[in-house]
Amino acid sequence: MKKNVLKKGFIGLTAMFLLGACGADSAGKGSTEKSKESSSSSSTEVTSGASATEYTDPSELKDSYDIIIVGGGGAGMAAALSAKEEGMDPVILEKLPVAGGNTMKSSGGMNASETKFQKEQGIDDSNDLFFEDTLKGGKGTNDKELLRYLVDNSSPAIDWLDSMDITLDNISYSGGASVKRIHRPHDGSAVGAYLVDGLVRNIHEKEIPLFVNTEVTKIVKENDQVTGVEVEVDGKSKTISGDAVVITTGGFGSNKEMIEKYRPELKGYVSTTSEGSTGDGIRMVEEVGGAVVDMEQIQVHPTVVQDTGMLISETVRGEGGILVNQQGERFYNELETRDNVSKAITALPESYAYLIFDGALADRAKQVDFYKDQGVVIEGKTIEDLAKEIDMTPETLKETVDTWNKAVKDQSDTAFDRTTAMDYDLTTGPYYAIKIAPGIHHTMGGVKINTKTQVLGEDSSEVKGLYAAGEVTGGIHGQNRIGGNAVADIIVFGRQAGTQSAEFAAAAKK
């Protein structure tokens, strides 16, 4: 496949995926049934983006492969590429009409420590500091072995991506991080579409079959070992055998029944997740004896546009944006962990807030261009003009911004003890505001795995031949996921799943 054709198709789908939560359910509560309906309709609507020729033709689906990867998001593609590097014959099966999944919706970046890009830019970081920041963010409940593997393998993962011309060298702050650690594309744009585009390009260059509109409905297990999957494609059911199966189907943020089952108080919350995030993989793994952990740990992101479910990247706050209430006053440390910022917004009388930033920040954070295109950014020539546009007292908002600018100059936020992302003041017009409130963003619970990504049962014994990676798994993030760790999770553990499943498959052939 020619690279230019592939790239054009995937960039053309960026907007659709970034607004996909709204498509899944305007109230953020898409059920499994609704997702199926949406997936079906999407397959006929996607005519100007990725065409059928950009994916493997359904007629080419074979009866067996070395490794079957269920889910075509970032973790699945990372697993496939790693398995291919090990000499295996992997296949990717994706239920939606396009690849990318929830990865496409990621607007921030990838956390990594001790990277070559940090060193080049004079950023002093360490794996131990990354570990401690994440453990603190997760309230000490993270699976420490999984977390240790994540941080220790984050820098090699950045190098691995860079070796495939997926370069994340623009580094900034993210909530819960002590130093600049979140790695973004060179121009500072959203990581999701860039990452998916690069991974798919490499999938095609390495001739790895990637099937879409191919829904896995069951994991097949015989004689105490996973031997394949059952799929539905072109209206027909088929059993495909494999020496190993890797589950990378994502979380359950768009399955309202599962959300309400584990967290009834989140009923009615808007969701930012992909329409494919319906918990299918978790269900199938449980059916073959896999255990789950932390299912009640569901992350709410503080900055979500409520009528569309569009997430406003933490990058905006990481580049110096502030949050104000309807009275035009700051009310919390904007770069605290997501759970705490969300609680602070929900506790406001109006239960919403405004994200305030200036023209210079908009130039640095390229995601803002997309937000403008989608009509969610309110603009004012001066800060007083902006205040009038959002029904605030101009003098109050002006005083708030002036106080913040002085805090940046003095490097001392006496109001809320913010210590990170204070590199830039807000002094360059025009000025902007985005109205936000919390929304469901990430399900931190899921399938129980070990550092080899082997799926484990309730007794911690491995389910032979079955591996899992990405948001479908649980335990890594504890009670709160640090911004930037989702992409780190899918790449680090996606690679490991590909490597370990390949090792298992190779042993099975002997």
Short mmCIF file of C-alpha atoms in Angstrom, two decimals:
data_model
loop_
_atom_site.label_atom_id
_atom_site.label_comp_id
_atom_site.label_asym_id
_atom_site.label_seq_id
_atom_site.Cartn_x
_atom_site.Cartn_y
_atom_site.Cartn_z
CA MET A 1 0.00 0.00 0.00
CA LYS A 2 1.27 3.49 -0.83
CA LYS A 3 2.00 5.59 2.22
CA ASN A 4 0.38 8.74 0.89
CA VAL A 5 -2.96 7.02 0.32
CA LEU A 6 -2.94 5.56 3.83
CA LYS A 7 -1.99 8.85 5.48
CA LYS A 8 -4.68 10.78 3.67
CA GLY A 9 -7.33 8.32 4.82
CA PHE A 10 -6.39 8.39 8.46
CA ILE A 11 -5.90 12.13 8.78
CA GLY A 12 -9.29 12.52 7.16
CA LEU A 13 -10.80 10.50 10.01
CA THR A 14 -9.20 12.46 12.85
CA ALA A 15 -12.17 14.73 13.47
CA MET A 16 -14.60 11.82 13.42
CA PHE A 17 -12.67 9.99 16.13
CA LEU A 18 -12.01 13.01 18.30
CA LEU A 19 -15.75 13.63 18.41
CA GLY A 20 -16.60 9.93 18.56
CA ALA A 21 -17.80 10.00 22.15
CA CYS A 22 -20.63 12.24 21.09
CA GLY A 23 -21.38 9.82 18.26
CA ALA A 24 -21.47 6.89 20.65
CA ASP A 25 -24.05 8.57 22.84
CA SER A 26 -24.84 12.22 23.28
CA ALA A 27 -25.21 11.55 26.97
CA GLY A 28 -21.96 9.61 27.11
CA LYS A 29 -23.62 6.30 27.91
CA GLY A 30 -23.40 4.13 24.82
CA SER A 31 -24.32 0.51 25.49
CA THR A 32 -23.01 -2.53 23.68
CA GLU A 33 -26.10 -2.62 21.53
CA LYS A 34 -25.81 1.03 20.62
CA SER A 35 -22.14 0.58 19.77
CA LYS A 36 -22.97 -2.22 17.37
CA GLU A 37 -25.56 -0.06 15.66
CA SER A 38 -23.15 2.86 15.44
CA SER A 39 -20.36 0.66 14.10
CA SER A 40 -22.66 -0.68 11.44
CA SER A 41 -23.78 2.77 10.33
CA SER A 42 -20.24 4.10 10.42
CA SER A 43 -19.10 1.45 7.97
CA THR A 44 -21.37 2.94 5.36
CA GLU A 45 -20.66 6.56 6.26
CA VAL A 46 -16.88 6.38 6.03
CA THR A 47 -16.55 6.91 2.31
CA SER A 48 -14.19 9.85 2.05
CA GLY A 49 -11.66 8.58 4.58
CA ALA A 50 -10.11 5.14 4.86
CA SER A 51 -11.50 3.01 2.07
CA ALA A 52 -11.90 -0.75 2.16
CA THR A 53 -8.72 -1.13 0.10
CA GLU A 54 -6.70 0.26 3.02
CA TYR A 55 -7.52 -2.83 5.06
CA THR A 56 -7.17 -6.50 4.34
CA ASP A 57 -10.02 -7.85 2.27
CA PRO A 58 -12.35 -10.08 4.36
CA SER A 59 -11.99 -12.83 1.76
CA GLU A 60 -8.34 -13.16 2.76
CA LEU A 61 -9.11 -14.10 6.38
CA LYS A 62 -7.33 -17.42 6.96
CA ASP A 63 -8.30 -20.28 9.26
CA SER A 64 -5.18 -19.94 11.41
CA TYR A 65 -2.41 -17.55 12.39
CA ASP A 66 0.52 -17.75 14.77
CA ILE A 67 -0.90 -14.97 16.92
CA ILE A 68 -4.42 -13.50 16.92
CA ILE A 69 -4.68 -9.94 18.16
CA VAL A 70 -8.19 -8.80 19.10
CA GLY A 71 -8.47 -5.02 18.82
CA GLY A 72 -6.89 -2.60 16.36
CA GLY A 73 -5.96 0.29 18.65
CA GLY A 74 -2.51 1.33 19.79
CA ALA A 75 -1.89 -1.68 22.04
CA GLY A 76 -3.01 -4.13 19.36
CA MET A 77 -0.85 -2.61 16.67
CA ALA A 78 2.16 -2.42 19.00
CA ALA A 79 1.67 -6.11 19.81
CA ALA A 80 1.42 -7.04 16.15
CA LEU A 81 4.57 -5.14 15.21
CA SER A 82 6.52 -6.71 18.08
CA ALA A 83 5.28 -10.20 17.23
CA LYS A 84 6.31 -9.65 13.62
CA GLU A 85 9.78 -8.59 14.79
CA GLU A 86 10.00 -11.97 16.52
CA GLY A 87 9.32 -13.77 13.24
CA MET A 88 5.66 -14.55 13.88
CA ASP A 89 2.65 -14.34 11.57
CA PRO A 90 0.18 -12.12 13.50
CA VAL A 91 -3.27 -10.88 12.50
CA ILE A 92 -5.29 -7.94 13.86
CA LEU A 93 -9.07 -8.24 14.13
CA GLU A 94 -10.95 -4.95 14.70
CA LYS A 95 -14.73 -4.77 15.18
CA LEU A 96 -15.08 -1.12 14.09
CA PRO A 97 -14.89 0.01 10.44
CA VAL A 98 -11.56 1.77 10.99
CA ALA A 99 -8.48 1.05 13.08
CA GLY A 100 -7.35 3.26 15.95
CA GLY A 101 -9.92 2.72 18.69
CA ASN A 102 -9.59 4.87 21.78
CA THR A 103 -5.97 5.64 20.88
CA MET A 104 -7.19 7.91 18.08
CA LYS A 105 -8.94 10.06 20.69
CA SER A 106 -5.84 10.67 22.80
CA SER A 107 -5.08 14.38 22.72
CA GLY A 108 -2.20 14.66 25.19
CA GLY A 109 0.94 12.58 24.83
CA MET A 110 2.99 9.71 26.21
CA ASN A 111 4.75 9.77 29.57
CA ALA A 112 8.29 8.44 29.60
CA SER A 113 11.34 9.00 31.80
CA GLU A 114 15.10 9.13 31.18
CA THR A 115 14.46 9.53 27.44
CA LYS A 116 16.99 10.77 24.92
CA PHE A 117 14.69 13.69 24.14
CA GLN A 118 14.53 14.75 27.80
CA LYS A 119 18.32 14.60 28.02
CA GLU A 120 18.70 16.65 24.84
CA GLN A 121 16.42 19.31 26.32
CA GLY A 122 18.08 19.36 29.73
CA ILE A 123 15.12 17.84 31.57
CA ASP A 124 16.26 16.00 34.69
CA ASP A 125 14.00 13.00 35.21
CA SER A 126 14.35 9.44 36.47
CA ASN A 127 12.45 6.18 36.37
CA ASP A 128 12.21 6.30 40.16
CA LEU A 129 10.61 9.76 40.07
CA PHE A 130 8.16 8.61 37.37
CA PHE A 131 7.34 5.60 39.57
CA GLU A 132 6.77 7.75 42.67
CA ASP A 133 4.65 10.33 40.81
CA THR A 134 2.43 7.60 39.42
CA LEU A 135 2.17 5.76 42.73
CA LYS A 136 1.21 9.01 44.44
CA GLY A 137 -1.38 9.72 41.74
CA GLY A 138 -2.82 6.22 42.16
CA LYS A 139 -3.03 6.74 45.93
CA GLY A 140 -0.50 3.96 46.50
CA THR A 141 -2.85 1.29 45.14
CA ASN A 142 -1.11 0.61 41.81
CA ASP A 143 0.20 -2.88 41.11
CA LYS A 144 3.84 -2.06 41.85
CA GLU A 145 5.33 -4.78 39.65
CA LEU A 146 3.33 -3.63 36.63
CA LEU A 147 4.13 -0.01 37.39
CA ARG A 148 7.84 -0.75 37.68
CA TYR A 149 7.79 -2.48 34.31
CA LEU A 150 5.93 0.47 32.79
CA VAL A 151 8.37 3.13 33.91
CA ASP A 152 11.53 1.10 33.29
CA ASN A 153 10.47 0.36 29.73
CA SER A 154 9.05 3.77 28.85
CA SER A 155 12.26 5.20 27.39
CA PRO A 156 12.92 2.15 25.18
CA ALA A 157 9.33 2.48 23.95
CA ILE A 158 9.98 6.08 22.89
CA ASP A 159 13.10 4.88 21.03
CA TRP A 160 11.12 2.06 19.41
CA LEU A 161 8.50 4.46 18.12
CA ASP A 162 11.19 6.84 16.89
CA SER A 163 12.82 3.98 14.95
CA MET A 164 9.57 3.72 12.99
CA ASP A 165 9.44 7.48 12.28
CA ILE A 166 6.93 8.10 15.07
CA THR A 167 8.80 10.83 16.89
CA LEU A 168 7.56 12.23 20.20
CA ASP A 169 10.10 14.91 21.08
CA ASN A 170 7.91 17.82 22.20
CA ILE A 171 7.88 17.53 25.98
CA SER A 172 5.60 19.32 28.43
CA TYR A 173 3.92 19.03 31.84
CA SER A 174 0.92 16.92 32.68
CA GLY A 175 -1.17 16.65 35.82
CA GLY A 176 0.55 14.77 38.65
CA ALA A 177 4.02 14.96 37.09
CA SER A 178 6.91 16.58 38.95
CA VAL A 179 8.81 17.42 35.76
CA LYS A 180 8.20 17.77 32.04
CA ARG A 181 7.56 14.16 31.02
CA ILE A 182 4.66 13.95 28.58
CA HIS A 183 6.03 13.40 25.05
CA ARG A 184 4.07 14.76 22.09
CA PRO A 185 4.56 15.02 18.33
CA HIS A 186 7.19 17.56 17.26
CA ASP A 187 4.64 20.29 16.48
CA GLY A 188 2.81 19.81 19.79
CA SER A 189 -0.32 18.42 18.16
CA ALA A 190 -2.58 15.70 19.55
CA VAL A 191 -0.76 12.42 19.90
CA GLY A 192 -3.64 10.10 18.97
CA ALA A 193 -4.07 10.60 15.24
CA TYR A 194 -0.31 10.95 14.76
CA LEU A 195 0.40 7.73 16.63
CA VAL A 196 -2.33 5.73 14.88
CA ASP A 197 -1.23 7.00 11.48
CA GLY A 198 2.35 5.96 12.17
CA LEU A 199 1.47 2.55 13.57
CA VAL A 200 -0.89 1.71 10.70
CA ARG A 201 1.75 2.81 8.20
CA ASN A 202 4.20 0.37 9.76
CA ILE A 203 1.57 -2.38 9.94
CA HIS A 204 1.12 -2.12 6.18
CA GLU A 205 4.82 -1.82 5.42
CA LYS A 206 5.40 -5.06 7.32
CA GLU A 207 2.42 -6.67 5.55
CA ILE A 208 0.55 -7.55 8.74
CA PRO A 209 -3.10 -8.33 7.90
CA LEU A 210 -5.51 -5.88 9.52
CA PHE A 211 -9.21 -6.72 9.26
CA VAL A 212 -11.95 -4.26 10.20
CA ASN A 213 -15.68 -4.89 10.67
CA THR A 214 -14.51 -8.20 12.12
CA GLU A 215 -15.97 -8.79 15.57
CA VAL A 216 -14.53 -11.42 17.85
CA THR A 217 -17.38 -12.88 19.89
CA LYS A 218 -15.65 -15.63 21.85
CA ILE A 219 -12.23 -16.86 22.93
CA VAL A 220 -11.87 -20.56 22.21
CA LYS A 221 -10.28 -22.68 24.95
CA GLU A 222 -9.55 -26.40 24.65
CA ASN A 223 -7.75 -28.72 27.06
CA ASP A 224 -6.97 -25.87 29.45
CA GLN A 225 -5.37 -23.71 26.76
CA VAL A 226 -6.59 -20.91 24.52
CA THR A 227 -6.54 -22.08 20.91
CA GLY A 228 -8.25 -19.34 18.93
CA VAL A 229 -11.33 -17.15 18.58
CA GLU A 230 -14.76 -17.08 17.02
CA VAL A 231 -15.47 -14.11 14.76
CA GLU A 232 -18.34 -12.59 12.82
CA VAL A 233 -17.40 -11.05 9.49
CA ASP A 234 -19.58 -10.31 6.47
CA GLY A 235 -22.55 -11.72 8.36
CA LYS A 236 -20.89 -15.10 8.83
CA SER A 237 -19.37 -16.84 11.84
CA LYS A 238 -15.93 -18.37 11.63
CA THR A 239 -13.47 -20.00 14.01
CA ILE A 240 -9.83 -18.98 13.67
CA SER A 241 -7.12 -20.94 15.40
CA GLY A 242 -3.90 -19.50 16.80
CA ASP A 243 -0.97 -20.50 18.95
CA ALA A 244 -1.64 -17.47 21.13
CA VAL A 245 -4.33 -14.81 21.50
CA VAL A 246 -3.74 -11.21 22.58
CA ILE A 247 -6.70 -9.15 23.85
CA THR A 248 -6.35 -5.38 23.29
CA THR A 249 -10.00 -4.36 23.05
CA GLY A 250 -9.87 -1.33 25.35
CA GLY A 251 -12.02 -0.45 28.34
CA PHE A 252 -15.75 -0.07 28.97
CA GLY A 253 -16.24 3.69 29.16
CA SER A 254 -18.99 3.61 26.51
CA ASN A 255 -20.97 0.79 28.12
CA LYS A 256 -23.50 2.53 30.35
CA GLU A 257 -24.64 -0.70 32.00
CA MET A 258 -21.11 -1.60 33.12
CA ILE A 259 -20.39 1.96 34.29
CA GLU A 260 -23.57 2.05 36.37
CA LYS A 261 -22.93 -1.45 37.72
CA TYR A 262 -19.56 -0.54 39.17
CA ARG A 263 -20.11 3.19 39.83
CA PRO A 264 -23.84 4.01 40.11
CA GLU A 265 -23.06 7.64 40.98
CA LEU A 266 -21.63 8.16 37.46
CA LYS A 267 -25.00 7.54 35.81
CA GLY A 268 -25.64 10.22 33.22
CA TYR A 269 -22.04 11.39 32.93
CA VAL A 270 -20.83 12.30 29.44
CA SER A 271 -18.08 10.01 28.14
CA THR A 272 -15.01 10.84 26.08
CA THR A 273 -14.31 7.27 25.02
CA SER A 274 -14.53 5.55 21.65
CA GLU A 275 -17.81 3.90 20.71
CA GLY A 276 -15.91 0.61 20.67
CA SER A 277 -15.05 0.81 24.38
CA THR A 278 -17.81 -1.54 25.49
CA GLY A 279 -15.98 -4.11 27.63
CA ASP A 280 -16.23 -6.99 25.15
CA GLY A 281 -12.71 -8.20 25.84
CA ILE A 282 -13.24 -8.22 29.59
CA ARG A 283 -16.38 -10.32 29.21
CA MET A 284 -14.69 -12.82 26.90
CA VAL A 285 -11.65 -13.18 29.15
CA GLU A 286 -13.86 -13.85 32.18
CA GLU A 287 -15.64 -16.55 30.22
CA VAL A 288 -12.39 -18.51 29.88
CA GLY A 289 -11.35 -18.12 33.51
CA GLY A 290 -9.51 -14.81 33.54
CA ALA A 291 -9.84 -12.61 36.61
CA VAL A 292 -10.52 -8.87 36.78
CA VAL A 293 -9.26 -6.22 39.18
CA ASP A 294 -10.19 -2.66 40.19
CA MET A 295 -13.39 -2.60 38.14
CA GLU A 296 -14.84 0.21 40.25
CA GLN A 297 -11.88 2.45 39.43
CA ILE A 298 -13.27 4.65 36.66
CA GLN A 299 -11.48 7.90 35.91
CA VAL A 300 -13.36 11.12 35.42
CA HIS A 301 -11.47 13.75 33.41
CA PRO A 302 -11.95 17.35 34.58
CA THR A 303 -12.07 19.17 31.24
CA VAL A 304 -14.78 17.82 28.94
CA VAL A 305 -17.20 19.77 26.74
CA GLN A 306 -20.54 18.50 27.96
CA ASP A 307 -22.73 18.69 24.87
CA THR A 308 -20.27 16.79 22.65
CA GLY A 309 -18.18 14.66 25.00
CA MET A 310 -15.04 16.23 23.53
CA LEU A 311 -12.05 16.09 25.86
CA ILE A 312 -9.96 19.24 26.18
CA SER A 313 -6.39 18.08 26.51
CA GLU A 314 -4.45 18.49 29.72
CA THR A 315 -1.84 20.08 27.47
CA VAL A 316 -3.76 23.37 27.64
CA ARG A 317 -3.30 23.48 31.41
CA GLY A 318 0.20 22.04 31.05
CA GLU A 319 1.14 25.02 28.87
CA GLY A 320 -0.12 27.51 31.47
CA GLY A 321 -3.92 27.64 31.22
CA ILE A 322 -5.98 28.31 34.33
CA LEU A 323 -9.43 27.31 35.54
CA VAL A 324 -11.94 29.84 36.84
CA ASN A 325 -15.46 29.58 38.22
CA GLN A 326 -18.45 31.55 36.93
CA GLN A 327 -17.42 34.42 39.19
CA GLY A 328 -14.09 34.66 37.32
CA GLU A 329 -11.93 33.37 40.17
CA ARG A 330 -9.42 30.53 40.33
CA PHE A 331 -10.54 27.84 42.77
CA TYR A 332 -7.98 25.00 42.66
CA ASN A 333 -4.53 23.91 41.51
CA GLU A 334 -5.14 23.16 37.82
CA LEU A 335 -2.31 20.61 37.62
CA GLU A 336 -3.38 18.49 40.57
CA THR A 337 -4.38 14.91 39.74
CA ARG A 338 -7.44 14.48 37.55
CA ASP A 339 -9.64 13.06 40.28
CA ASN A 340 -8.99 15.98 42.60
CA VAL A 341 -9.47 18.64 39.90
CA SER A 342 -12.72 16.93 38.85
CA LYS A 343 -14.00 16.93 42.42
CA ALA A 344 -13.17 20.61 42.77
CA ILE A 345 -15.18 21.49 39.64
CA THR A 346 -18.14 19.32 40.66
CA ALA A 347 -18.16 21.02 44.08
CA LEU A 348 -18.71 24.45 42.51
CA PRO A 349 -22.30 25.78 42.79
CA GLU A 350 -22.58 25.71 39.00
CA SER A 351 -20.70 22.35 38.65
CA TYR A 352 -18.74 23.67 35.66
CA ALA A 353 -15.76 25.93 35.04
CA TYR A 354 -13.98 27.81 32.28
CA LEU A 355 -10.50 27.06 30.98
CA ILE A 356 -8.79 30.40 30.32
CA PHE A 357 -5.74 30.89 28.07
CA ASP A 358 -4.18 33.36 25.66
CA GLY A 359 -3.03 33.61 22.05
CA ALA A 360 0.54 32.57 22.79
CA LEU A 361 -0.65 29.37 24.46
CA ALA A 362 -2.92 28.66 21.50
CA ASP A 363 0.13 28.85 19.24
CA ARG A 364 2.05 26.41 21.44
CA ALA A 365 -0.80 23.90 21.92
CA LYS A 366 -1.86 23.02 18.40
CA GLN A 367 -4.92 21.12 19.66
CA VAL A 368 -6.56 24.51 20.13
CA ASP A 369 -6.89 24.84 16.34
CA PHE A 370 -9.15 21.80 16.37
CA TYR A 371 -11.17 23.09 19.30
CA LYS A 372 -11.69 26.35 17.42
CA ASP A 373 -12.85 24.46 14.34
CA GLN A 374 -15.40 22.61 16.47
CA GLY A 375 -16.85 25.86 17.79
CA VAL A 376 -16.14 25.34 21.50
CA VAL A 377 -13.63 28.18 21.94
CA ILE A 378 -14.92 31.60 23.02
CA GLU A 379 -12.71 34.56 22.07
CA GLY A 380 -12.17 38.11 23.29
CA LYS A 381 -9.71 40.72 22.05
CA THR A 382 -8.88 41.62 25.65
CA ILE A 383 -9.43 39.76 28.89
CA GLU A 384 -12.27 42.19 29.68
CA ASP A 385 -13.89 41.44 26.32
CA LEU A 386 -13.63 37.71 27.04
CA ALA A 387 -15.26 38.20 30.45
CA LYS A 388 -18.27 39.86 28.83
CA GLU A 389 -18.59 36.96 26.37
CA ILE A 390 -18.84 34.42 29.20
CA ASP A 391 -21.00 36.55 31.52
CA MET A 392 -18.31 37.36 34.10
CA THR A 393 -17.45 40.61 35.81
CA PRO A 394 -14.56 41.99 33.69
CA GLU A 395 -12.74 43.48 36.68
CA THR A 396 -12.77 40.17 38.55
CA LEU A 397 -11.43 38.08 35.67
CA LYS A 398 -8.80 40.75 34.92
CA GLU A 399 -7.66 40.69 38.55
CA THR A 400 -7.51 36.88 38.50
CA VAL A 401 -5.36 36.80 35.37
CA ASP A 402 -3.11 39.60 36.67
CA THR A 403 -2.63 37.71 39.94
CA TRP A 404 -1.77 34.57 38.01
CA ASN A 405 0.72 36.44 35.82
CA LYS A 406 2.44 37.78 38.93
CA ALA A 407 2.59 34.23 40.34
CA VAL A 408 4.31 33.10 37.14
CA LYS A 409 6.76 35.99 37.33
CA ASP A 410 7.53 35.27 40.99
CA GLN A 411 7.36 31.48 40.46
CA SER A 412 5.15 31.33 43.53
CA ASP A 413 1.45 30.49 43.48
CA THR A 414 0.49 31.55 46.99
CA ALA A 415 -3.20 30.94 46.27
CA PHE A 416 -3.14 27.22 45.40
CA ASP A 417 0.50 26.11 45.62
CA ARG A 418 0.78 25.22 41.95
CA THR A 419 4.43 24.45 41.22
CA THR A 420 4.37 23.04 37.67
CA ALA A 421 3.52 24.48 34.24
CA MET A 422 4.37 28.02 35.32
CA ASP A 423 6.69 28.78 32.42
CA TYR A 424 4.35 31.15 30.60
CA ASP A 425 2.10 34.01 31.65
CA LEU A 426 -1.20 34.96 30.01
CA THR A 427 -0.43 38.33 28.47
CA THR A 428 -0.82 37.86 24.71
CA GLY A 429 -4.19 38.61 23.13
CA PRO A 430 -6.58 37.46 21.97
CA TYR A 431 -7.86 35.60 25.01
CA TYR A 432 -9.86 32.40 25.00
CA ALA A 433 -12.24 30.38 27.17
CA ILE A 434 -13.70 26.87 26.93
CA LYS A 435 -16.60 25.85 29.16
CA ILE A 436 -15.90 22.44 30.71
CA ALA A 437 -17.01 19.97 33.37
CA PRO A 438 -15.95 16.42 34.30
CA GLY A 439 -16.69 13.39 32.11
CA ILE A 440 -15.91 9.66 32.08
CA HIS A 441 -12.52 9.22 30.45
CA HIS A 442 -10.75 5.97 31.37
CA THR A 443 -11.67 2.68 33.01
CA MET A 444 -8.69 1.71 35.12
CA GLY A 445 -10.03 -1.70 36.08
CA GLY A 446 -9.93 -4.72 33.84
CA VAL A 447 -8.24 -8.03 33.15
CA LYS A 448 -5.64 -9.21 35.63
CA ILE A 449 -2.18 -9.66 34.08
CA ASN A 450 1.45 -10.04 35.15
CA THR A 451 4.51 -8.28 33.75
CA LYS A 452 4.63 -10.80 30.90
CA THR A 453 1.06 -9.68 30.01
CA GLN A 454 -0.20 -13.21 30.67
CA VAL A 455 -3.86 -13.24 31.66
CA LEU A 456 -4.25 -14.56 35.19
CA GLY A 457 -7.07 -16.39 36.94
CA GLU A 458 -8.42 -15.75 40.41
CA ASP A 459 -5.65 -17.95 41.86
CA SER A 460 -3.05 -15.96 39.86
CA SER A 461 -2.28 -18.93 37.63
CA GLU A 462 -1.88 -18.08 33.94
CA VAL A 463 -4.54 -18.77 31.35
CA LYS A 464 -2.28 -20.53 28.88
CA GLY A 465 -1.98 -18.92 25.49
CA LEU A 466 -3.87 -15.76 26.47
CA TYR A 467 -2.32 -12.30 26.78
CA ALA A 468 -3.75 -8.80 27.26
CA ALA A 469 -2.53 -5.21 27.09
CA GLY A 470 -3.84 -1.66 27.27
CA GLU A 471 -7.01 -0.31 28.81
CA VAL A 472 -8.61 -3.77 28.83
CA THR A 473 -6.26 -4.60 31.74
CA GLY A 474 -6.39 -3.42 35.34
CA GLY A 475 -4.07 -2.71 38.24
CA ILE A 476 -1.46 -0.50 36.62
CA HIS A 477 -3.03 2.85 37.40
CA GLY A 478 -4.51 2.18 40.82
CA GLN A 479 -7.24 4.61 41.88
CA ASN A 480 -6.27 7.40 39.50
CA ARG A 481 -4.46 7.42 36.14
CA ILE A 482 -1.85 10.11 35.61
CA GLY A 483 -2.29 12.07 32.36
CA GLY A 484 0.02 10.64 29.70
CA ASN A 485 0.15 7.15 31.20
CA ALA A 486 -2.52 5.66 28.94
CA VAL A 487 -0.33 5.96 25.84
CA ALA A 488 2.66 4.71 27.82
CA ASP A 489 0.54 1.74 28.93
CA ILE A 490 -0.58 0.71 25.44
CA ILE A 491 2.86 1.01 23.87
CA VAL A 492 4.95 -0.54 26.65
CA PHE A 493 2.60 -3.43 27.39
CA GLY A 494 1.48 -3.78 23.77
CA ARG A 495 5.12 -4.42 22.82
CA GLN A 496 5.49 -6.87 25.69
CA ALA A 497 2.34 -8.75 24.71
CA GLY A 498 3.67 -9.17 21.18
CA THR A 499 7.04 -10.39 22.41
CA GLN A 500 5.69 -12.78 25.03
CA SER A 501 2.95 -14.23 22.83
CA ALA A 502 5.56 -14.79 20.13
CA GLU A 503 7.76 -16.65 22.58
CA PHE A 504 4.81 -18.81 23.60
CA ALA A 505 3.86 -19.50 19.99
CA ALA A 506 7.44 -20.41 19.08
CA ALA A 507 7.58 -22.92 21.94
CA ALA A 508 4.25 -24.40 20.84
CA LYS A 509 5.64 -25.09 17.37
CA LYS A 510 8.58 -27.12 18.66
#
